[in-house]
């Protein structure tokens, strides 16, 4: 096991400097370059302040062991940590299933928070038995966590070395656009953001949109593709700009209900009738989508069940399942309402 001296030697600094970095001690001035060298050494050497209890040799479905089990969750949200109903529904499913099985969630962090190396190290400096990960994280952060936590299950992370549960983003996007085409629309836009790479064109939902239009012999116009980075304010701003050009499509597929509802709000403010002038279809079927004006046509994603299945996979691993990593895809279904 690596020691603080090993970290100091690799980073070419003193042990006191390593200690200050790990404890976020700002008493002494320190170059960012020095801090980065220390964190790189910590990650490379898999250094931890306390031993991580890896209980792979025992089954944890035992009442005497449950109090020792620490299970965490990493959300795929940033500043609005608990303000996204999609991820909150998944988290509800996780907590519900854990309670049913006699466990509780020990901590909830966001991917954004854990890209801060100080917070990353602090979060995993104590033993963590299992983790449900809703965000891929950078390779460096992911490898650090993988070395600390014996059991990890992903939700739409695309990490091939762990179990993953979710839904088929590409397929549901194809079905959403196909629904609009069947409604008679030939000019269809897209609203959404990027995937793990932050590039919208790498998103499976955008790819589904793009390929379905091309297959139908319809064109994809770049000016009708709104990259809002999954931010409602940016969505409204870009929608307003598009409306002012007086060159907009007759329908939009929004990659999430939140973005669809932001678009609906913008259209209402600009006196554009939905679905008569522009149709909107969303994705996720969050609770409030049926109360929008008009009620939003969307695809239901079984968010609570995704969380529950993730827990089942995690507990199975903790209890000895050592088969190859699983990929579990849950079904989606079209919810027809008045926005298309």
mmCIF file of C-alpha atoms in Angstrom:
data_model
loop_
_atom_site.group_PDB
_atom_site.id
_atom_site.type_symbol
_atom_site.label_atom_id
_atom_site.label_comp_id
_atom_site.label_asym_id
_atom_site.label_seq_id
_atom_site.Cartn_x
_atom_site.Cartn_y
_atom_site.Cartn_z
ATOM 1 C CA UNK A 1 0.000 0.000 0.000
ATOM 2 C CA UNK A 2 1.333 3.441 -0.929
ATOM 3 C CA UNK A 3 2.358 5.878 1.784
ATOM 4 C CA UNK A 4 2.455 9.652 1.939
ATOM 5 C CA UNK A 5 6.218 9.422 1.446
ATOM 6 C CA UNK A 6 5.679 7.552 -1.829
ATOM 7 C CA UNK A 7 3.350 10.316 -3.009
ATOM 8 C CA UNK A 8 5.848 13.001 -2.020
ATOM 9 C CA UNK A 9 8.679 11.197 -3.818
ATOM 10 C CA UNK A 10 6.705 10.775 -7.050
ATOM 11 C CA UNK A 11 5.479 14.377 -6.992
ATOM 12 C CA UNK A 12 8.962 15.598 -6.024
ATOM 13 C CA UNK A 13 7.671 17.596 -3.060
ATOM 14 C CA UNK A 14 7.844 17.293 0.718
ATOM 15 C CA UNK A 15 5.458 15.162 2.764
ATOM 16 C CA UNK A 16 4.279 18.397 4.392
ATOM 17 C CA UNK A 17 3.285 19.725 0.971
ATOM 18 C CA UNK A 18 1.348 16.528 0.231
ATOM 19 C CA UNK A 19 -0.442 16.839 3.565
ATOM 20 C CA UNK A 20 -1.386 20.462 2.841
ATOM 21 C CA UNK A 21 -2.802 19.542 -0.563
ATOM 22 C CA UNK A 22 -4.806 16.619 0.817
ATOM 23 C CA UNK A 23 -6.212 18.725 3.636
ATOM 24 C CA UNK A 24 -6.830 21.782 1.437
ATOM 25 C CA UNK A 25 -4.612 23.840 3.729
ATOM 26 C CA UNK A 26 -4.355 27.379 2.325
ATOM 27 C CA UNK A 27 -2.065 28.718 5.080
ATOM 28 C CA UNK A 28 0.885 28.616 2.722
ATOM 29 C CA UNK A 29 0.837 29.778 -0.876
ATOM 30 C CA UNK A 30 1.297 27.012 -3.405
ATOM 31 C CA UNK A 31 1.468 26.921 -7.178
ATOM 32 C CA UNK A 32 -1.381 25.237 -9.033
ATOM 33 C CA UNK A 33 1.261 23.203 -10.831
ATOM 34 C CA UNK A 34 2.449 21.779 -7.486
ATOM 35 C CA UNK A 35 -1.089 20.850 -6.442
ATOM 36 C CA UNK A 36 -1.667 19.135 -9.777
ATOM 37 C CA UNK A 37 1.557 17.105 -9.404
ATOM 38 C CA UNK A 38 0.447 15.926 -5.975
ATOM 39 C CA UNK A 39 -3.008 14.886 -7.201
ATOM 40 C CA UNK A 40 -1.495 13.061 -10.161
ATOM 41 C CA UNK A 41 0.764 11.149 -7.783
ATOM 42 C CA UNK A 42 -2.146 10.355 -5.462
ATOM 43 C CA UNK A 43 -4.125 8.967 -8.402
ATOM 44 C CA UNK A 44 -1.241 7.028 -9.917
ATOM 45 C CA UNK A 45 -0.266 5.402 -6.620
ATOM 46 C CA UNK A 46 -3.872 4.781 -5.533
ATOM 47 C CA UNK A 47 -3.036 6.453 -2.218
ATOM 48 C CA UNK A 48 -5.711 6.641 0.459
ATOM 49 C CA UNK A 49 -5.663 7.912 4.016
ATOM 50 C CA UNK A 50 -7.502 4.895 5.358
ATOM 51 C CA UNK A 51 -7.773 1.357 4.116
ATOM 52 C CA UNK A 52 -10.716 0.706 1.839
ATOM 53 C CA UNK A 53 -12.626 -2.265 3.169
ATOM 54 C CA UNK A 54 -13.051 -4.588 0.224
ATOM 55 C CA UNK A 55 -15.343 -7.306 1.417
ATOM 56 C CA UNK A 56 -15.387 -9.323 -1.769
ATOM 57 C CA UNK A 57 -14.663 -12.442 0.243
ATOM 58 C CA UNK A 58 -17.955 -12.163 2.164
ATOM 59 C CA UNK A 59 -21.585 -12.014 1.174
ATOM 60 C CA UNK A 60 -22.988 -8.740 2.458
ATOM 61 C CA UNK A 61 -26.627 -9.778 2.522
ATOM 62 C CA UNK A 62 -26.225 -10.398 6.214
ATOM 63 C CA UNK A 63 -27.835 -8.336 8.948
ATOM 64 C CA UNK A 64 -24.602 -8.211 10.951
ATOM 65 C CA UNK A 65 -22.711 -6.715 8.030
ATOM 66 C CA UNK A 66 -25.265 -4.234 6.711
ATOM 67 C CA UNK A 67 -24.264 -1.517 9.166
ATOM 68 C CA UNK A 68 -20.748 -1.643 7.706
ATOM 69 C CA UNK A 69 -21.920 -1.144 4.136
ATOM 70 C CA UNK A 70 -21.512 2.328 2.632
ATOM 71 C CA UNK A 71 -23.265 2.942 -0.702
ATOM 72 C CA UNK A 72 -23.012 6.220 -2.610
ATOM 73 C CA UNK A 73 -24.483 7.764 -5.738
ATOM 74 C CA UNK A 74 -23.059 10.184 -8.315
ATOM 75 C CA UNK A 75 -25.621 12.271 -10.209
ATOM 76 C CA UNK A 76 -25.314 13.541 -13.779
ATOM 77 C CA UNK A 77 -26.226 17.114 -12.910
ATOM 78 C CA UNK A 78 -24.220 20.233 -12.142
ATOM 79 C CA UNK A 79 -25.287 23.421 -10.384
ATOM 80 C CA UNK A 80 -28.969 22.522 -9.997
ATOM 81 C CA UNK A 81 -28.079 19.457 -7.974
ATOM 82 C CA UNK A 82 -31.567 18.440 -6.882
ATOM 83 C CA UNK A 83 -33.609 20.336 -9.443
ATOM 84 C CA UNK A 84 -33.825 17.879 -12.340
ATOM 85 C CA UNK A 85 -36.936 15.679 -12.022
ATOM 86 C CA UNK A 86 -35.482 13.024 -14.344
ATOM 87 C CA UNK A 87 -32.495 12.283 -12.137
ATOM 88 C CA UNK A 88 -34.473 12.821 -8.949
ATOM 89 C CA UNK A 89 -36.877 10.087 -10.040
ATOM 90 C CA UNK A 90 -33.951 7.711 -10.638
ATOM 91 C CA UNK A 91 -32.535 8.650 -7.228
ATOM 92 C CA UNK A 92 -35.954 7.957 -5.687
ATOM 93 C CA UNK A 93 -35.876 4.482 -7.209
ATOM 94 C CA UNK A 94 -32.388 3.899 -5.823
ATOM 95 C CA UNK A 95 -33.340 4.991 -2.311
ATOM 96 C CA UNK A 96 -36.625 3.054 -2.366
ATOM 97 C CA UNK A 97 -34.929 -0.222 -3.340
ATOM 98 C CA UNK A 98 -32.063 0.221 -0.880
ATOM 99 C CA UNK A 99 -34.521 0.777 1.979
ATOM 100 C CA UNK A 100 -36.499 -2.306 0.898
ATOM 101 C CA UNK A 101 -33.299 -4.342 1.142
ATOM 102 C CA UNK A 102 -32.295 -2.915 4.529
ATOM 103 C CA UNK A 103 -29.665 -0.413 3.370
ATOM 104 C CA UNK A 104 -29.523 3.350 3.012
ATOM 105 C CA UNK A 105 -27.704 5.714 0.705
ATOM 106 C CA UNK A 106 -24.618 7.151 2.411
ATOM 107 C CA UNK A 107 -23.881 10.124 0.160
ATOM 108 C CA UNK A 108 -24.949 11.805 -3.075
ATOM 109 C CA UNK A 109 -22.457 13.776 -5.162
ATOM 110 C CA UNK A 110 -22.501 15.182 -8.682
ATOM 111 C CA UNK A 111 -20.069 14.443 -11.478
ATOM 112 C CA UNK A 112 -19.219 18.148 -11.522
ATOM 113 C CA UNK A 113 -18.255 18.074 -7.840
ATOM 114 C CA UNK A 114 -16.027 15.038 -8.231
ATOM 115 C CA UNK A 115 -13.978 16.612 -10.994
ATOM 116 C CA UNK A 116 -12.568 18.709 -8.125
ATOM 117 C CA UNK A 117 -9.697 16.481 -6.996
ATOM 118 C CA UNK A 118 -9.940 17.635 -3.376
ATOM 119 C CA UNK A 119 -13.618 16.648 -3.185
ATOM 120 C CA UNK A 120 -12.915 13.429 -5.053
ATOM 121 C CA UNK A 121 -10.252 12.390 -2.583
ATOM 122 C CA UNK A 122 -12.256 13.467 0.472
ATOM 123 C CA UNK A 123 -15.355 11.582 -0.697
ATOM 124 C CA UNK A 124 -13.480 8.306 -1.125
ATOM 125 C CA UNK A 125 -10.916 8.627 1.665
ATOM 126 C CA UNK A 126 -13.177 6.457 3.839
ATOM 127 C CA UNK A 127 -14.238 2.938 2.758
ATOM 128 C CA UNK A 128 -17.082 2.890 0.215
ATOM 129 C CA UNK A 129 -18.509 -0.548 -0.569
ATOM 130 C CA UNK A 130 -20.704 0.246 -3.567
ATOM 131 C CA UNK A 131 -21.448 3.108 -5.938
ATOM 132 C CA UNK A 132 -24.156 3.899 -8.482
ATOM 133 C CA UNK A 133 -22.697 6.144 -11.146
ATOM 134 C CA UNK A 134 -24.943 8.251 -13.407
ATOM 135 C CA UNK A 135 -22.120 10.088 -15.186
ATOM 136 C CA UNK A 136 -19.054 8.691 -17.031
ATOM 137 C CA UNK A 137 -16.575 11.132 -15.366
ATOM 138 C CA UNK A 138 -13.122 11.819 -16.781
ATOM 139 C CA UNK A 139 -10.878 8.785 -17.227
ATOM 140 C CA UNK A 140 -8.605 9.929 -14.405
ATOM 141 C CA UNK A 141 -11.440 10.428 -11.901
ATOM 142 C CA UNK A 142 -13.137 7.186 -12.929
ATOM 143 C CA UNK A 143 -9.957 5.119 -12.537
ATOM 144 C CA UNK A 144 -9.329 6.663 -9.120
ATOM 145 C CA UNK A 145 -12.843 5.705 -7.957
ATOM 146 C CA UNK A 146 -12.571 2.241 -9.536
ATOM 147 C CA UNK A 147 -9.480 1.612 -7.415
ATOM 148 C CA UNK A 148 -11.279 2.701 -4.237
ATOM 149 C CA UNK A 149 -14.720 1.119 -4.648
ATOM 150 C CA UNK A 150 -15.053 -2.650 -5.167
ATOM 151 C CA UNK A 151 -18.581 -2.586 -6.637
ATOM 152 C CA UNK A 152 -19.838 -0.011 -9.169
ATOM 153 C CA UNK A 153 -22.958 0.008 -11.347
ATOM 154 C CA UNK A 154 -23.490 2.630 -14.044
ATOM 155 C CA UNK A 155 -26.627 4.282 -15.351
ATOM 156 C CA UNK A 156 -26.069 5.186 -19.021
ATOM 157 C CA UNK A 157 -22.318 5.630 -18.446
ATOM 158 C CA UNK A 158 -21.154 3.559 -21.452
ATOM 159 C CA UNK A 159 -18.362 2.175 -19.261
ATOM 160 C CA UNK A 160 -17.905 -1.356 -20.577
ATOM 161 C CA UNK A 161 -16.111 -2.722 -17.509
ATOM 162 C CA UNK A 162 -19.109 -2.308 -15.159
ATOM 163 C CA UNK A 163 -22.804 -3.193 -15.233
ATOM 164 C CA UNK A 164 -25.001 -0.556 -16.870
ATOM 165 C CA UNK A 165 -28.746 0.030 -16.872
ATOM 166 C CA UNK A 166 -30.755 2.558 -18.859
ATOM 167 C CA UNK A 167 -32.763 2.908 -22.053
ATOM 168 C CA UNK A 168 -31.918 3.020 -25.758
ATOM 169 C CA UNK A 169 -31.380 6.725 -26.440
ATOM 170 C CA UNK A 170 -30.853 6.216 -30.164
ATOM 171 C CA UNK A 171 -33.933 4.051 -30.692
ATOM 172 C CA UNK A 172 -36.303 6.299 -28.743
ATOM 173 C CA UNK A 173 -35.056 9.349 -30.686
ATOM 174 C CA UNK A 174 -35.793 7.509 -33.938
ATOM 175 C CA UNK A 175 -39.303 6.712 -32.718
ATOM 176 C CA UNK A 176 -39.918 10.326 -31.647
ATOM 177 C CA UNK A 177 -38.913 11.734 -35.028
ATOM 178 C CA UNK A 178 -40.865 9.001 -36.821
ATOM 179 C CA UNK A 179 -43.962 10.035 -34.864
ATOM 180 C CA UNK A 180 -43.568 13.599 -36.122
ATOM 181 C CA UNK A 181 -43.096 12.365 -39.696
ATOM 182 C CA UNK A 182 -46.268 10.277 -39.406
ATOM 183 C CA UNK A 183 -48.054 13.432 -38.279
ATOM 184 C CA UNK A 184 -47.144 14.936 -41.672
ATOM 185 C CA UNK A 185 -44.090 17.005 -40.686
ATOM 186 C CA UNK A 186 -41.205 17.303 -43.123
ATOM 187 C CA UNK A 187 -39.340 20.205 -41.521
ATOM 188 C CA UNK A 188 -38.188 18.973 -38.112
ATOM 189 C CA UNK A 189 -35.715 20.536 -35.719
ATOM 190 C CA UNK A 190 -33.839 19.208 -32.694
ATOM 191 C CA UNK A 191 -33.299 20.633 -29.208
ATOM 192 C CA UNK A 192 -30.726 19.133 -26.872
ATOM 193 C CA UNK A 193 -27.124 19.006 -25.761
ATOM 194 C CA UNK A 194 -24.020 16.923 -25.993
ATOM 195 C CA UNK A 195 -23.265 13.570 -24.454
ATOM 196 C CA UNK A 196 -20.157 12.777 -22.426
ATOM 197 C CA UNK A 197 -17.947 14.631 -24.941
ATOM 198 C CA UNK A 198 -20.154 17.767 -24.712
ATOM 199 C CA UNK A 199 -20.448 17.628 -28.509
ATOM 200 C CA UNK A 200 -24.124 17.559 -29.527
ATOM 201 C CA UNK A 201 -23.386 15.475 -32.628
ATOM 202 C CA UNK A 202 -21.958 12.720 -30.416
ATOM 203 C CA UNK A 203 -25.275 12.418 -28.572
ATOM 204 C CA UNK A 204 -27.206 9.213 -29.320
ATOM 205 C CA UNK A 205 -30.434 11.223 -29.317
ATOM 206 C CA UNK A 206 -29.106 13.580 -31.987
ATOM 207 C CA UNK A 207 -27.827 10.619 -34.023
ATOM 208 C CA UNK A 208 -31.286 9.041 -33.904
ATOM 209 C CA UNK A 209 -32.853 12.321 -35.025
ATOM 210 C CA UNK A 210 -30.347 12.737 -37.841
ATOM 211 C CA UNK A 211 -30.527 9.196 -39.212
ATOM 212 C CA UNK A 212 -34.340 9.046 -39.121
ATOM 213 C CA UNK A 213 -34.647 12.228 -41.175
ATOM 214 C CA UNK A 214 -32.106 11.011 -43.729
ATOM 215 C CA UNK A 215 -33.789 7.615 -43.987
ATOM 216 C CA UNK A 216 -37.089 9.385 -44.691
ATOM 217 C CA UNK A 217 -35.443 11.472 -47.417
ATOM 218 C CA UNK A 218 -35.734 14.668 -45.362
ATOM 219 C CA UNK A 219 -33.024 17.251 -44.879
ATOM 220 C CA UNK A 220 -31.315 18.252 -41.631
ATOM 221 C CA UNK A 221 -30.913 22.021 -41.460
ATOM 222 C CA UNK A 222 -28.169 23.136 -39.037
ATOM 223 C CA UNK A 223 -30.076 26.318 -38.171
ATOM 224 C CA UNK A 224 -32.913 24.167 -36.822
ATOM 225 C CA UNK A 225 -30.623 22.250 -34.475
ATOM 226 C CA UNK A 226 -30.563 24.039 -31.115
ATOM 227 C CA UNK A 227 -27.626 23.103 -28.903
ATOM 228 C CA UNK A 228 -28.778 24.382 -25.530
ATOM 229 C CA UNK A 229 -26.325 22.341 -23.403
ATOM 230 C CA UNK A 230 -29.362 20.964 -21.531
ATOM 231 C CA UNK A 231 -29.969 24.409 -20.015
ATOM 232 C CA UNK A 232 -33.515 25.833 -20.066
ATOM 233 C CA UNK A 233 -32.375 29.466 -20.171
ATOM 234 C CA UNK A 234 -30.098 28.831 -23.149
ATOM 235 C CA UNK A 235 -32.908 26.913 -24.830
ATOM 236 C CA UNK A 236 -35.308 29.838 -24.505
ATOM 237 C CA UNK A 237 -32.669 32.314 -25.671
ATOM 238 C CA UNK A 238 -31.862 30.300 -28.808
ATOM 239 C CA UNK A 239 -35.517 29.590 -29.543
ATOM 240 C CA UNK A 240 -36.283 33.315 -29.353
ATOM 241 C CA UNK A 241 -33.467 34.049 -31.778
ATOM 242 C CA UNK A 242 -34.713 31.400 -34.228
ATOM 243 C CA UNK A 243 -38.269 32.727 -34.096
ATOM 244 C CA UNK A 244 -37.016 36.237 -34.866
ATOM 245 C CA UNK A 245 -35.416 34.950 -38.077
ATOM 246 C CA UNK A 246 -38.894 33.821 -39.198
ATOM 247 C CA UNK A 247 -37.232 30.651 -40.500
ATOM 248 C CA UNK A 248 -38.204 27.784 -38.266
ATOM 249 C CA UNK A 249 -39.476 24.220 -38.715
ATOM 250 C CA UNK A 250 -43.015 22.946 -38.196
ATOM 251 C CA UNK A 251 -41.927 20.531 -35.466
ATOM 252 C CA UNK A 252 -39.199 19.928 -32.880
ATOM 253 C CA UNK A 253 -37.949 16.838 -31.141
ATOM 254 C CA UNK A 254 -36.539 17.854 -27.751
ATOM 255 C CA UNK A 255 -34.130 15.393 -26.155
ATOM 256 C CA UNK A 256 -35.632 15.957 -22.706
ATOM 257 C CA UNK A 257 -38.977 17.089 -21.327
ATOM 258 C CA UNK A 258 -37.348 20.024 -19.528
ATOM 259 C CA UNK A 259 -36.048 21.385 -22.831
ATOM 260 C CA UNK A 260 -39.400 20.698 -24.519
ATOM 261 C CA UNK A 261 -41.232 22.641 -21.821
ATOM 262 C CA UNK A 262 -38.775 25.537 -22.080
ATOM 263 C CA UNK A 263 -39.482 25.576 -25.827
ATOM 264 C CA UNK A 264 -43.253 25.519 -25.176
ATOM 265 C CA UNK A 265 -42.919 28.493 -22.856
ATOM 266 C CA UNK A 266 -40.967 30.421 -25.482
ATOM 267 C CA UNK A 267 -43.496 29.648 -28.227
ATOM 268 C CA UNK A 268 -46.374 30.709 -25.992
ATOM 269 C CA UNK A 269 -44.648 34.043 -25.236
ATOM 270 C CA UNK A 270 -44.208 34.602 -28.978
ATOM 271 C CA UNK A 271 -47.876 33.831 -29.719
ATOM 272 C CA UNK A 272 -46.988 30.738 -31.747
ATOM 273 C CA UNK A 273 -49.666 28.064 -31.502
ATOM 274 C CA UNK A 274 -48.735 24.501 -30.515
ATOM 275 C CA UNK A 275 -49.285 22.166 -32.329
ATOM 276 C CA UNK A 276 -50.936 24.211 -35.127
ATOM 277 C CA UNK A 277 -47.841 26.258 -35.976
ATOM 278 C CA UNK A 278 -45.126 24.156 -34.357
ATOM 279 C CA UNK A 279 -45.406 20.689 -32.838
ATOM 280 C CA UNK A 280 -43.194 19.581 -29.941
ATOM 281 C CA UNK A 281 -42.356 16.098 -28.697
ATOM 282 C CA UNK A 282 -40.230 15.514 -25.611
ATOM 283 C CA UNK A 283 -38.494 12.607 -23.924
ATOM 284 C CA UNK A 284 -38.695 11.218 -20.340
ATOM 285 C CA UNK A 285 -42.312 11.876 -19.291
ATOM 286 C CA UNK A 286 -41.485 13.801 -16.122
ATOM 287 C CA UNK A 287 -44.505 14.320 -13.874
ATOM 288 C CA UNK A 288 -45.110 17.966 -14.799
ATOM 289 C CA UNK A 289 -45.106 17.303 -18.556
ATOM 290 C CA UNK A 290 -48.800 16.395 -18.505
ATOM 291 C CA UNK A 291 -49.593 19.794 -16.995
ATOM 292 C CA UNK A 292 -47.779 21.914 -19.604
ATOM 293 C CA UNK A 293 -49.714 24.112 -22.014
ATOM 294 C CA UNK A 294 -50.581 22.169 -24.082
ATOM 295 C CA UNK A 295 -49.855 18.814 -22.383
ATOM 296 C CA UNK A 296 -46.615 17.446 -23.789
ATOM 297 C CA UNK A 297 -46.396 14.454 -26.097
ATOM 298 C CA UNK A 298 -43.377 12.489 -24.916
ATOM 299 C CA UNK A 299 -41.788 9.083 -24.464
ATOM 300 C CA UNK A 300 -42.048 7.534 -21.045
ATOM 301 C CA UNK A 301 -38.735 6.432 -19.551
ATOM 302 C CA UNK A 302 -39.114 4.162 -16.485
ATOM 303 C CA UNK A 303 -36.809 6.290 -14.351
ATOM 304 C CA UNK A 304 -37.739 4.895 -10.948
ATOM 305 C CA UNK A 305 -37.325 1.350 -12.254
ATOM 306 C CA UNK A 306 -33.905 2.252 -13.683
ATOM 307 C CA UNK A 307 -32.800 3.204 -10.172
ATOM 308 C CA UNK A 308 -34.269 0.048 -8.662
ATOM 309 C CA UNK A 309 -32.647 -2.244 -11.234
ATOM 310 C CA UNK A 310 -29.293 -0.493 -10.661
ATOM 311 C CA UNK A 311 -29.550 -1.334 -6.950
ATOM 312 C CA UNK A 312 -30.444 -4.956 -7.741
ATOM 313 C CA UNK A 313 -27.365 -5.247 -9.951
ATOM 314 C CA UNK A 314 -25.161 -3.654 -7.294
ATOM 315 C CA UNK A 315 -26.395 -5.905 -4.481
ATOM 316 C CA UNK A 316 -25.990 -8.954 -6.713
ATOM 317 C CA UNK A 317 -22.338 -8.022 -7.275
ATOM 318 C CA UNK A 318 -21.866 -7.452 -3.545
ATOM 319 C CA UNK A 319 -23.269 -10.933 -2.927
ATOM 320 C CA UNK A 320 -20.921 -12.779 -5.224
ATOM 321 C CA UNK A 321 -22.108 -12.328 -8.836
ATOM 322 C CA UNK A 322 -18.869 -12.368 -10.830
ATOM 323 C CA UNK A 323 -20.218 -12.853 -14.350
ATOM 324 C CA UNK A 324 -19.250 -10.536 -17.208
ATOM 325 C CA UNK A 325 -20.564 -6.928 -17.040
ATOM 326 C CA UNK A 326 -24.262 -6.693 -17.892
ATOM 327 C CA UNK A 327 -26.111 -4.129 -19.975
ATOM 328 C CA UNK A 328 -29.793 -3.849 -19.043
ATOM 329 C CA UNK A 329 -32.041 -1.826 -21.391
ATOM 330 C CA UNK A 330 -35.515 -0.976 -20.094
ATOM 331 C CA UNK A 331 -38.425 -0.269 -22.496
ATOM 332 C CA UNK A 332 -39.874 3.132 -23.360
ATOM 333 C CA UNK A 333 -43.358 3.974 -24.631
ATOM 334 C CA UNK A 334 -45.006 6.815 -26.530
ATOM 335 C CA UNK A 335 -47.357 9.043 -24.492
ATOM 336 C CA UNK A 336 -49.581 10.929 -26.946
ATOM 337 C CA UNK A 337 -50.843 14.288 -25.724
ATOM 338 C CA UNK A 338 -51.765 17.579 -27.371
ATOM 339 C CA UNK A 339 -48.395 19.088 -28.366
ATOM 340 C CA UNK A 340 -48.096 17.095 -31.618
#
